[in-house]
Short mmCIF file of C-alpha atoms and ligand atoms in Angstrom, two decimals:
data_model
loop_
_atom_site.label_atom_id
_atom_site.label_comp_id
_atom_site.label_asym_id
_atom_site.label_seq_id
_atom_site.Cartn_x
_atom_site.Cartn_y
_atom_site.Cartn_z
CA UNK A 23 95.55 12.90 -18.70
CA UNK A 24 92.32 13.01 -20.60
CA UNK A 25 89.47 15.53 -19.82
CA UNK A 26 85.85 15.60 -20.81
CA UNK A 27 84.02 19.15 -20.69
CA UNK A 28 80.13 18.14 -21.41
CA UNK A 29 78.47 20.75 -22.60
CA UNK A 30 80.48 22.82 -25.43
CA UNK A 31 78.33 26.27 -24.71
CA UNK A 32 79.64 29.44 -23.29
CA UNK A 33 80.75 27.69 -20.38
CA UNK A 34 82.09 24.82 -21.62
CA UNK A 35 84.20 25.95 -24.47
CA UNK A 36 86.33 28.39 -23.07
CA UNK A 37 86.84 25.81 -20.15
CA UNK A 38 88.07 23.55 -22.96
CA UNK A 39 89.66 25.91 -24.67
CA UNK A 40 91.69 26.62 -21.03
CA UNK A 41 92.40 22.91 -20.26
CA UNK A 42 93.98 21.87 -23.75
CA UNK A 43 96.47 24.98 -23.32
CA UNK A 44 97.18 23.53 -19.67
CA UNK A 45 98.46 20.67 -22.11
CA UNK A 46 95.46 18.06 -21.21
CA UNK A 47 93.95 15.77 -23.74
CA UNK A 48 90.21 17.22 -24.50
CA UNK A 49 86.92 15.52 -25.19
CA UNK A 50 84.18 17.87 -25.77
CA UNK A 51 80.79 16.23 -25.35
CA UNK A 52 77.74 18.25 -26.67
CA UNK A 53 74.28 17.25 -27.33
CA UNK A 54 73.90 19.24 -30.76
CA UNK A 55 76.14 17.62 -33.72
CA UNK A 56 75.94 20.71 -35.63
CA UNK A 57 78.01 22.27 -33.02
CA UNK A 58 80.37 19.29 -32.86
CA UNK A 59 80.64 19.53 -36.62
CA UNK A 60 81.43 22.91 -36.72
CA UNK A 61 84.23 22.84 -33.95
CA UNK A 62 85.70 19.71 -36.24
CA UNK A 63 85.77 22.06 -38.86
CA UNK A 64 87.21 25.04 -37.12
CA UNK A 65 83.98 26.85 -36.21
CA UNK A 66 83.24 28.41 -33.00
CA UNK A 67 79.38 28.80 -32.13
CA UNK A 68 80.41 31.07 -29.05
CA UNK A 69 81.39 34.60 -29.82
CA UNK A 70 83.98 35.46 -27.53
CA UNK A 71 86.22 32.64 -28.73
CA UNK A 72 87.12 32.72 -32.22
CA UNK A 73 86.96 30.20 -35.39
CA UNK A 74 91.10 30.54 -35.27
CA UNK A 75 91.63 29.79 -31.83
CA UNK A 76 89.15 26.51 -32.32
CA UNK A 77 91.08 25.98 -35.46
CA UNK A 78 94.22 25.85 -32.86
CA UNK A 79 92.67 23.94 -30.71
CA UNK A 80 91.46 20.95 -34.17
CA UNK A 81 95.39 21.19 -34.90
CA UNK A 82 96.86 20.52 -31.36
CA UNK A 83 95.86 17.57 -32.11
CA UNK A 84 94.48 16.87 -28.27
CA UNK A 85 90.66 18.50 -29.00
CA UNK A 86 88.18 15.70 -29.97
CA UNK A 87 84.47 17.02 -29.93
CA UNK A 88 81.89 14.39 -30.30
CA UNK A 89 78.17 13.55 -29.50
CA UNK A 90 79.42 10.35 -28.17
CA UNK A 91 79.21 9.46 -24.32
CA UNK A 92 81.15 6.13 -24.88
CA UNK A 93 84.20 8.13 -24.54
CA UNK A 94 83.98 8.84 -21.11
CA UNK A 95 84.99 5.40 -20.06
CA UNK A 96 88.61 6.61 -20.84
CA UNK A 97 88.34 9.73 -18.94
CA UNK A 98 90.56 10.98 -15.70
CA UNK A 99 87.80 13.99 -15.23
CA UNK A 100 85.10 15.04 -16.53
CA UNK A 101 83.99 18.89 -15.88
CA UNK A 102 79.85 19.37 -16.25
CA UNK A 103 79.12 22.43 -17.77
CA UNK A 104 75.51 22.16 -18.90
CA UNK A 105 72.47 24.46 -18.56
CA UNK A 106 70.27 24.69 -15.54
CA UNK A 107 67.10 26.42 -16.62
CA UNK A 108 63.54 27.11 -15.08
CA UNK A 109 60.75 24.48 -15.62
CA UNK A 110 57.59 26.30 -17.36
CA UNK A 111 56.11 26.42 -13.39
CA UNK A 112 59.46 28.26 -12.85
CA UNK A 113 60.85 25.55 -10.58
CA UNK A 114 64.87 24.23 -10.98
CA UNK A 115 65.32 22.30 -14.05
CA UNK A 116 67.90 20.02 -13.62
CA UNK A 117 67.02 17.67 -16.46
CA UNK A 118 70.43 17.91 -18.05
CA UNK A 119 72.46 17.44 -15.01
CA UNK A 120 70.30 14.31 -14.72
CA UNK A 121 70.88 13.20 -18.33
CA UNK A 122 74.82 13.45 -17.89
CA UNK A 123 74.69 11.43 -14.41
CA UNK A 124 72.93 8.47 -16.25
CA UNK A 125 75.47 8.51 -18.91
CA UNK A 126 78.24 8.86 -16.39
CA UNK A 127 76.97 5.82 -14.34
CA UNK A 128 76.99 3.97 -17.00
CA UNK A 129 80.28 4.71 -18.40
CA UNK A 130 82.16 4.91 -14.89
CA UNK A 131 85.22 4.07 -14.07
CA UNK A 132 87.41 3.60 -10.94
CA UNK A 133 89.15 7.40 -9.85
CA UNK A 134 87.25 9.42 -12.18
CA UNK A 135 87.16 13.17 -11.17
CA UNK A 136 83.64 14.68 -11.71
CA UNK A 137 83.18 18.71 -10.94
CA UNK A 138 79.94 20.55 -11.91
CA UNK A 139 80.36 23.69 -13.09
CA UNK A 140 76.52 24.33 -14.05
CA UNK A 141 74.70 26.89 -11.65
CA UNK A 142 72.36 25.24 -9.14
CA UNK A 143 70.55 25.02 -5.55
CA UNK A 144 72.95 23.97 -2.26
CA UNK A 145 72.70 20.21 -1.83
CA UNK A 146 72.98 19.39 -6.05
CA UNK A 147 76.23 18.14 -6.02
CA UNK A 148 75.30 15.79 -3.01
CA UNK A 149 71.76 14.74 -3.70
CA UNK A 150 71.78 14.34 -7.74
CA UNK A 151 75.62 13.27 -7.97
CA UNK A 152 77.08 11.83 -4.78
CA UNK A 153 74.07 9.72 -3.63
CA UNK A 154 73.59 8.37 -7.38
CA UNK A 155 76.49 7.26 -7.55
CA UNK A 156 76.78 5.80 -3.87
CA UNK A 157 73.88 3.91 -4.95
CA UNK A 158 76.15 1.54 -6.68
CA UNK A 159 78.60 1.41 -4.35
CA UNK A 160 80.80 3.79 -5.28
CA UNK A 161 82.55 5.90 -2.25
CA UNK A 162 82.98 9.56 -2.49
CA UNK A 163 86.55 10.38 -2.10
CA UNK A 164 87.79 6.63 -2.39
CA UNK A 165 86.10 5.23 -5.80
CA UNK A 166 85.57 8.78 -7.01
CA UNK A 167 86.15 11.95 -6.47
CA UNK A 168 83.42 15.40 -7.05
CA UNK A 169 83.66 18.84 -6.47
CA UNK A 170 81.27 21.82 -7.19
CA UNK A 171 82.85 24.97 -9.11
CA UNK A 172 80.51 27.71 -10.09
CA UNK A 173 81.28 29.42 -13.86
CA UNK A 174 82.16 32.85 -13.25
CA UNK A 175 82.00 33.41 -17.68
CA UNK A 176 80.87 36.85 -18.75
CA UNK A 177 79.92 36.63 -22.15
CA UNK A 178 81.00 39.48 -24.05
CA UNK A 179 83.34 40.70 -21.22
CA UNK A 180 86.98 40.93 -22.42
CA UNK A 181 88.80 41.93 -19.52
CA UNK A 182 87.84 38.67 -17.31
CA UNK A 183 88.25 35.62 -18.91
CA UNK A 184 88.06 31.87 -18.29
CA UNK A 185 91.37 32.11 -16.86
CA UNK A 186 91.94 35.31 -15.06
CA UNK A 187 89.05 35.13 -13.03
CA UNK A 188 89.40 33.13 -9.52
CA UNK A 189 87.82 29.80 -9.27
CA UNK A 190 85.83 29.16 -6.33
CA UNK A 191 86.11 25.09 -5.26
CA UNK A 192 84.27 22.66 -2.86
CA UNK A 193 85.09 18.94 -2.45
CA UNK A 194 82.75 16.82 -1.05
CA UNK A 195 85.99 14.51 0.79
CA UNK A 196 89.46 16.67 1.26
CA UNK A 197 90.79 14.43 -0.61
CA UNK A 198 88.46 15.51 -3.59
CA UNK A 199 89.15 18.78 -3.06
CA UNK A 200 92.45 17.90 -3.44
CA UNK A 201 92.21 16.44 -6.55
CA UNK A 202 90.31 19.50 -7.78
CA UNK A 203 92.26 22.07 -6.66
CA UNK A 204 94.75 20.57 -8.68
CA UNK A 205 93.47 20.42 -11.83
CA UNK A 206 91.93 23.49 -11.75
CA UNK A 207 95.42 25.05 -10.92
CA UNK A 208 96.58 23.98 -13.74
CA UNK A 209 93.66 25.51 -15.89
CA UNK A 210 92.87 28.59 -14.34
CA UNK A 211 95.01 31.58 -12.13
CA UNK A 212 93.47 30.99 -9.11
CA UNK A 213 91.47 28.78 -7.37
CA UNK A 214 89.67 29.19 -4.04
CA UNK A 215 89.12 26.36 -2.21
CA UNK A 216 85.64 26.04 0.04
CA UNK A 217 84.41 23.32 2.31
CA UNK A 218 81.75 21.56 1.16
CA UNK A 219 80.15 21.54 -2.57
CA UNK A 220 77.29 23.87 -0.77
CA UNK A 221 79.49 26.58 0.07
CA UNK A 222 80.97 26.37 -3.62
CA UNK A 223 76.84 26.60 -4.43
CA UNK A 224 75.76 28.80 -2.32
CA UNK A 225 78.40 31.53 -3.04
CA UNK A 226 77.05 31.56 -6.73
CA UNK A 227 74.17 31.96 -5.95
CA UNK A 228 74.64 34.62 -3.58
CA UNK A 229 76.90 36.36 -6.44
CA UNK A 230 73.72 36.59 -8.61
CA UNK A 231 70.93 36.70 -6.44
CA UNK A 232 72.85 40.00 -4.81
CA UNK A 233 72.82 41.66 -8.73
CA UNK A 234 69.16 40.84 -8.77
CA UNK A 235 68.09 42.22 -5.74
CA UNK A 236 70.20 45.77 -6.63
CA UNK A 237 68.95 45.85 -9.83
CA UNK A 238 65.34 45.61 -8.20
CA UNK A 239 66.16 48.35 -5.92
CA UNK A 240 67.46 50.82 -8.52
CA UNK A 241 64.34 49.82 -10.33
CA UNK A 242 62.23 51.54 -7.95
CA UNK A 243 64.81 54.20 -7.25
CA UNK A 244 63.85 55.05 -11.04
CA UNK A 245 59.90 54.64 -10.51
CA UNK A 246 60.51 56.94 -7.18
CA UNK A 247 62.61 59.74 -8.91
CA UNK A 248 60.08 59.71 -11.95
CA UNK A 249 56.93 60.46 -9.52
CA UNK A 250 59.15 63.29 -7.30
CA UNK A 251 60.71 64.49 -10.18
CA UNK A 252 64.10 63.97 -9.88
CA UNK A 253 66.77 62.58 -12.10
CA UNK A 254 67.89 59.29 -11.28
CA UNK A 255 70.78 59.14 -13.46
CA UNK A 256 72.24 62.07 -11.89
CA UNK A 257 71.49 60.83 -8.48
CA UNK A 258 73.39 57.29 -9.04
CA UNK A 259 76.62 59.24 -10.38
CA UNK A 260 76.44 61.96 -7.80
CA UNK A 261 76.17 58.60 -5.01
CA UNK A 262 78.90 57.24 -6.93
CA UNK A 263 81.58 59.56 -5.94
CA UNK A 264 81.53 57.78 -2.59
CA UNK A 265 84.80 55.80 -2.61
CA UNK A 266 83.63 53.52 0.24
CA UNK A 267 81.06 51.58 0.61
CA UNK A 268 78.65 52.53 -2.35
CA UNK A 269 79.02 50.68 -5.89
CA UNK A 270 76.24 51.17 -8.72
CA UNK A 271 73.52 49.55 -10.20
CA UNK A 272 71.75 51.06 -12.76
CA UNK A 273 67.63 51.16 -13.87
CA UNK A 274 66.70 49.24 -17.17
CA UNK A 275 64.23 47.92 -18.65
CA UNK A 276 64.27 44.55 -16.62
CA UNK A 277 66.29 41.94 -16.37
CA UNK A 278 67.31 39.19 -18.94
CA UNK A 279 70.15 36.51 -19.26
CA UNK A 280 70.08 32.74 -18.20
CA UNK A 281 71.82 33.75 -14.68
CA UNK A 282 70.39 36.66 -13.00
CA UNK A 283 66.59 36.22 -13.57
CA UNK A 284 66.99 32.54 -13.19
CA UNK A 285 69.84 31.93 -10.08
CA UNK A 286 67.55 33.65 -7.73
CA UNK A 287 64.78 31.33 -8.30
CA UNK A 288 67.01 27.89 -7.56
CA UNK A 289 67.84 29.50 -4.38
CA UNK A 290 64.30 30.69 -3.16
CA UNK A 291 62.77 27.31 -4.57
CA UNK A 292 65.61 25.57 -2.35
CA UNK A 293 65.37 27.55 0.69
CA UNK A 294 61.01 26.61 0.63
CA UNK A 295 62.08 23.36 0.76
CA UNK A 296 63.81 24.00 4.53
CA UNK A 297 60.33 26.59 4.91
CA UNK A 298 62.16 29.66 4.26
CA UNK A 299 60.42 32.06 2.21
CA UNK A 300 62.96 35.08 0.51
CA UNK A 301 60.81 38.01 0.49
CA UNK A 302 64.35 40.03 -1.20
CA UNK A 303 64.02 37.52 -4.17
CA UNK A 304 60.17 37.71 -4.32
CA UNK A 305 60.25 41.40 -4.05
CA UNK A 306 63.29 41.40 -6.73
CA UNK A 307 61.62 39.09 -9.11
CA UNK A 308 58.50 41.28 -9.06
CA UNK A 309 59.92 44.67 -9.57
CA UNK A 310 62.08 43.16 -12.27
CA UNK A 311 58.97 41.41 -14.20
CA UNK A 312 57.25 44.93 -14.10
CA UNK A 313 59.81 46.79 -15.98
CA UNK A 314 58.39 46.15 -19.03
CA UNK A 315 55.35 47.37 -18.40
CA UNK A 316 56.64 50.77 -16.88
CA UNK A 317 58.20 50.98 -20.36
CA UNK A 318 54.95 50.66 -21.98
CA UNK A 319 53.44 53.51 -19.69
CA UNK A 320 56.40 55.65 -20.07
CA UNK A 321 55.79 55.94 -23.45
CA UNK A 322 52.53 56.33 -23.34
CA UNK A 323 52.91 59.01 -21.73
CA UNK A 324 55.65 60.35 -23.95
CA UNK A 325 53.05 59.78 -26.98
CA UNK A 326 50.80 61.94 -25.48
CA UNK A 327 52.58 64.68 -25.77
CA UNK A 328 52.63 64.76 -28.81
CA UNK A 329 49.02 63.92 -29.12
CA UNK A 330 49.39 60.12 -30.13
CA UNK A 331 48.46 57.21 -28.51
CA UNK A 332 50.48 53.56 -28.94
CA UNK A 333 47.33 51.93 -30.55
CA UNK A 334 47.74 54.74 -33.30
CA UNK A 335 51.86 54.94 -33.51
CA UNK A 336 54.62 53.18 -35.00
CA UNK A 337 57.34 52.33 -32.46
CA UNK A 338 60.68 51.50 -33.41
CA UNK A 339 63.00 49.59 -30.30
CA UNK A 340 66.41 49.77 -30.65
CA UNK A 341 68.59 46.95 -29.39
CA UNK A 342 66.52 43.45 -28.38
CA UNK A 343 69.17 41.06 -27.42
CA UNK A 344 69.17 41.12 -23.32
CA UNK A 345 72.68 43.71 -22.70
CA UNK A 346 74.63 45.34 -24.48
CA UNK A 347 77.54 44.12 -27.60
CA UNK A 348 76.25 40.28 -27.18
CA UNK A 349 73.35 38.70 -29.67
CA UNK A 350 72.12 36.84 -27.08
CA UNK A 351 68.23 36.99 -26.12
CA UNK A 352 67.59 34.56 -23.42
CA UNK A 353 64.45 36.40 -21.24
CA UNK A 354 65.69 39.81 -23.06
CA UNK A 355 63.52 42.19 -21.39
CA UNK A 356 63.05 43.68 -24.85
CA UNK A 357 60.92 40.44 -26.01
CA UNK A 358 58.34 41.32 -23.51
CA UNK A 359 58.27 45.40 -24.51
CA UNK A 360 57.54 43.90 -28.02
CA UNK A 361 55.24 41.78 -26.87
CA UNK A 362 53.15 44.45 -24.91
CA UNK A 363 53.66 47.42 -27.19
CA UNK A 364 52.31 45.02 -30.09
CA UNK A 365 49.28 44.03 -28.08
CA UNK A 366 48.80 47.70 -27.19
CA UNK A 367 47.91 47.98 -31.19
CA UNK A 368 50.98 49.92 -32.20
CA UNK A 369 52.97 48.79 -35.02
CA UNK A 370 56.23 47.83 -33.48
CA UNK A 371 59.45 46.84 -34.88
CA UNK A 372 63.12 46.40 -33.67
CA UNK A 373 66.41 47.19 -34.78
CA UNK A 374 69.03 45.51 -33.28
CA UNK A 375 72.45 44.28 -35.55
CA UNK A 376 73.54 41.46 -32.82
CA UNK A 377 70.37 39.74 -32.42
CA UNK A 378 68.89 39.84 -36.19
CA UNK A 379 65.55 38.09 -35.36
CA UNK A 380 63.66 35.98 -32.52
CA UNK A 381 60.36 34.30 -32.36
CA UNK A 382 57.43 35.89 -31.19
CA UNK A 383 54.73 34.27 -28.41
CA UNK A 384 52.71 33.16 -31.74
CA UNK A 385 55.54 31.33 -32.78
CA UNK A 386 56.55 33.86 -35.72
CA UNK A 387 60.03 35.01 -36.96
CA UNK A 388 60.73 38.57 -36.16
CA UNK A 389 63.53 40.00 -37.98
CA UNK A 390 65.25 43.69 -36.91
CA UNK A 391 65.05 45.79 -39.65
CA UNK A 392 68.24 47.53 -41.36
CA UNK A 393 70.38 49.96 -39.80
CA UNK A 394 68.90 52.76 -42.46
CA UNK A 395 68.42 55.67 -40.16
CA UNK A 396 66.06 57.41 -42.79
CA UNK A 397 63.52 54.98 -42.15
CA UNK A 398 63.85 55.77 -38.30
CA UNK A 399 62.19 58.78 -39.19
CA UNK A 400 58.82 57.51 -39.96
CA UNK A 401 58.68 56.12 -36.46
CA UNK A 402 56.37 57.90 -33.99
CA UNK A 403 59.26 57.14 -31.22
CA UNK A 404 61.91 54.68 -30.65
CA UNK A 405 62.43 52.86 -27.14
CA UNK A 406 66.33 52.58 -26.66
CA UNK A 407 65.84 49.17 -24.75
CA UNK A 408 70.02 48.06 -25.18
CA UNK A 409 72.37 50.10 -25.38
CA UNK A 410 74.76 48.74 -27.84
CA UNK A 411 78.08 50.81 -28.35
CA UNK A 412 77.55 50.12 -31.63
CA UNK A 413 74.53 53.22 -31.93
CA UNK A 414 75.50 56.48 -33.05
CA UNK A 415 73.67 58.45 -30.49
CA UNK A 416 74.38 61.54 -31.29
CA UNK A 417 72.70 60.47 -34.59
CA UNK A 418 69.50 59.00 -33.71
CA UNK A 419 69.01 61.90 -31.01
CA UNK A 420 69.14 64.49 -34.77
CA UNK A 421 66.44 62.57 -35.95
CA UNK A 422 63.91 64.40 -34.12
CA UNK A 423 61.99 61.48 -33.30
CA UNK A 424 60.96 61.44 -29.58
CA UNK A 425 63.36 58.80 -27.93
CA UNK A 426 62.38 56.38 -24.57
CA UNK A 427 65.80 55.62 -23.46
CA UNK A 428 65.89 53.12 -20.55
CA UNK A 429 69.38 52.40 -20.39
CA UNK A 430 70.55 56.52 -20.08
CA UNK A 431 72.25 55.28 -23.38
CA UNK A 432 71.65 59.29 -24.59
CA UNK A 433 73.62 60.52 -21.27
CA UNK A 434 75.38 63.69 -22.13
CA UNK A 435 73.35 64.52 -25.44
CA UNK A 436 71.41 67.54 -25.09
CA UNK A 437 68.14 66.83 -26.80
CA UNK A 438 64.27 67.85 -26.30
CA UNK A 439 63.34 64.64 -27.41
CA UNK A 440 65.00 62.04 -25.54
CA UNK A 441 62.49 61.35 -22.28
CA UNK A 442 64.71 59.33 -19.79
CA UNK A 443 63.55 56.51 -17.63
CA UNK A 444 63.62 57.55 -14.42
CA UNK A 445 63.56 61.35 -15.01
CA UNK A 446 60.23 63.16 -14.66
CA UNK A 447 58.33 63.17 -18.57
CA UNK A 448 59.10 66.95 -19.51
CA UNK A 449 55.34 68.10 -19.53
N1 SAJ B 519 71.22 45.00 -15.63
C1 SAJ B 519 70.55 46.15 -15.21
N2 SAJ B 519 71.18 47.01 -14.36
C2 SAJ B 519 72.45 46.76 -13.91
C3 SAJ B 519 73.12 45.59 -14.35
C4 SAJ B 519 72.48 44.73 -15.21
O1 SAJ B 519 69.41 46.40 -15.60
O2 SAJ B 519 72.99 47.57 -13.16
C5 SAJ B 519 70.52 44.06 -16.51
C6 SAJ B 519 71.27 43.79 -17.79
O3 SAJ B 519 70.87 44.70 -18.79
C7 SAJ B 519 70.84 42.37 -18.13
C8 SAJ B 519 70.63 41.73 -16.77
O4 SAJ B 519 70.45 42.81 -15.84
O5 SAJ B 519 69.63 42.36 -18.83
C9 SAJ B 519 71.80 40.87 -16.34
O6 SAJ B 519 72.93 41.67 -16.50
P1 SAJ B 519 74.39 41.21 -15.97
O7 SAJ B 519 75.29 42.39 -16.08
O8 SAJ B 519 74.28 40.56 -14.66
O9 SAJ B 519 74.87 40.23 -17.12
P2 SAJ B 519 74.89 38.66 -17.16
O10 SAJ B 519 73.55 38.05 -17.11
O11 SAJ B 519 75.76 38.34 -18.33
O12 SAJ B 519 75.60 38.30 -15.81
C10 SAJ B 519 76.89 37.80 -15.84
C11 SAJ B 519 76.95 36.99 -14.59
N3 SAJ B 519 78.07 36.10 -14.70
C12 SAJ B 519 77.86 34.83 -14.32
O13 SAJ B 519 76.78 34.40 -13.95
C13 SAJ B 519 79.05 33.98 -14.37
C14 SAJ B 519 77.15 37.87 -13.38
O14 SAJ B 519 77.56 37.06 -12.25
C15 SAJ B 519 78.20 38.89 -13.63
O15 SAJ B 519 78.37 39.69 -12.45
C16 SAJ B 519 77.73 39.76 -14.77
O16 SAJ B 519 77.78 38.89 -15.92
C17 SAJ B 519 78.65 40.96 -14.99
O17 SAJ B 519 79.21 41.45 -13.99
O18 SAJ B 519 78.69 41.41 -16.13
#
């Protein structure tokens, strides 16, 4: 049987990846032909799978990337894997769902499984799939068949994989679930079938909206502890000797990714729309978004004292890409500390060797600068905003330079320098 995976991203191409070892025939659709190019030639654009597993995949034989939606006419299924971003109002963006429909309608055929994988509000799969395609008389279980199965992919995570991690389902007919269940047997360990596409939603959402909403809340465990003086680091491991009932989230800097500051935001945006208002995502969202900022007057207060003031210092951050051992910076908290410390007038760089340079909000190229720890020296402090595993602590804490660490990347180096988020500023 032949399968199309549209969308060749993080998603997308270790699903492919997964279905040409279940022995399928592949056909990777992606908008950008650079990335089609490279995967003809062997090259993987997505770091956890690597140039010679893509080069296995070229000489199966079975993997054909293209740009080209006339091949879905020849498909069995075709797997949606593409992204679901905010609009700049911060509403759902579900342009490229939309886009792959149209092309889908046009190229349909008779029996074609369709599953989106792409993260989305309840009621997608019916409203933007099932009634298009209704629309042209096409039955739902009977002319075709569609299912909803949330990505569980965690980039940079090497102990769950694509196929190892269970596969939640929903059909929108039995018989579609069915028909998925089936094919995602064959691709992944285990699959857990749901009732409806919604549940399938919902249950993503409710995955990621719940690591949003404990982030949040150790957030302001960290603001608490810092105004009574108390060490939230220690508290969090001392709570997590409970072996029941307790599991830990940890204070940072905020929150970046394209799932957890984004999920919670299809879901709220949904719910308004049956005049339910979430004050946990509200609340979550706006503790998040402040982070930053309670960065910025951490070390303010760090820099004075030592007499200095962030208009008058040079601030190196270490680590920009959003968490740790990944070079990814979608809504990387550390953009915004960059951001804020450079519009506080201090000269601010970054040093981070997975995510070598971004655009700033003027629209210019930032690049890290090199790894020379020397040159950390001339730094009035350093703001430890990822904590890659990559850092020699021990190292940066000899420097002597006076160290913001949000992520309690320093924990178990004793050093008068290092000021901890979420532990009182030693006056
Ligand atoms: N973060 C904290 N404190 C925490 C955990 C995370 O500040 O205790 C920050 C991270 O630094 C990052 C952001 O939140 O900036 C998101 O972190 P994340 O660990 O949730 O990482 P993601 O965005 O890669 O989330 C993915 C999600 N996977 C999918 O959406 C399929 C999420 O569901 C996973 O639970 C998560 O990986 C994971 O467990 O690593």
């Amino acid at each position: 049987a032949k399968v199309g995976i549209i969308g060749l991203g993080y998603v997308g191409l270790p699903l492919a990846v997964e279905t040409l070892k279940a022995g399928y025939t592949v056909i990777g659709i992606d908008l950008h032909a650079g990335k089609v190019e490279n995967l003809k030639a062997g090259i993987s654009h997505i770091q956890d799978i690597s140039h010679e597993t893509i080069r296995g995949c070229m000489e199966s034989g079975r993997f054909f990337p293209t740009t080209d939606y006339n091949v879905l006419a020849e498909l069995d299924a075709i797997s949606i894997c593409v992204p679901t971003p905010l609009s700049p109002n911060q509403d759902p963006d579900t342009s490229y769902i939309i886009h792959v429909v149209e092309q889908i309608k046009t190229h349909m055929r008779q029996g074609l499984l369709i599953t989106l994988e792409s993260t989305t509000y309840p009621g997608t799969t019916e409203e933007l799939i099932q009634q298009e395609f209704e629309k042209l008389g096409y039955e739902a279980g009977v002319d075709f068949f569609l299912c909803y199965s949330p990505e569980r992919v965690d980039p940079g995570n090497r102990l769950y994989t694509t196929y190892n991690t269970p596969k939640v389902i929903g059909g929108t007919t039995e018989k579609c679930l069915e028909l998925g269940s089936l094919l995602y047997g064959n691709l992944v360990k285990t699959v857990v079938p749901v009732t409806s596409p919604k549940v399938a939603e919902m249950s993503k959402l409710l995955e990621n909206t719940f690591r949003s909403v404990n982030i949040a809340f150790m957030n302001e465990m960290a603001m608490m502890c810092d105004r009574m003086g108390i060490n939230v680091w220690e508290v969090i491991k001392a709570a997590s000797t409970k072996p029941f009932g307790f599991m830990p989230f940890y204070p940072g800097p905020g929150i970046g990714g394209h799932c957890i500051p984004l999920d919670p935001m299809y879901l709220s945006w949904k719910a308004k729309g049956y005049r339910f208002h979430s004050q946990f995502i509200e609340i979550a969202q706006s503790i998040n978004d402040n982070m930053p900022d309670y960065v910025l007057n951490k070390t303010g207060q760090v820099l004075n004292i030592y007499a200095k003031a962030i208009n008058s210092s040079r601030i190196l951050i270490l680590g920009m890409a959003y968490k740790p051992d990944v070079d990814d910076l979608r809504e990387s908290p550390g953009l915004e500390i960059y951001e804020l410390f450079a519009k506080s007038g201090a000269k601010v760089d970054y040093y981070d060797p997975y995510a070598q340079s971004f655009v700033d909000k003027e629209g210019r190229v930032v690049h890290s600068i090199a790894g020379d720890l020397e040159a950390f020296k001339d730094y009035d402090c350093m703001v430890l905003v990822t904590n890659h595993r990559c850092f020699d602590y021990q190292q940066l804490a000899e420097l002597g330079v006076a160290i913001i660490d949000t992520r309690n990347a320093f924990d178990g180096i004793v050093s008068k320098n290092i000021y901890k988020l979420g532990n009182p500023v030693a006056i």
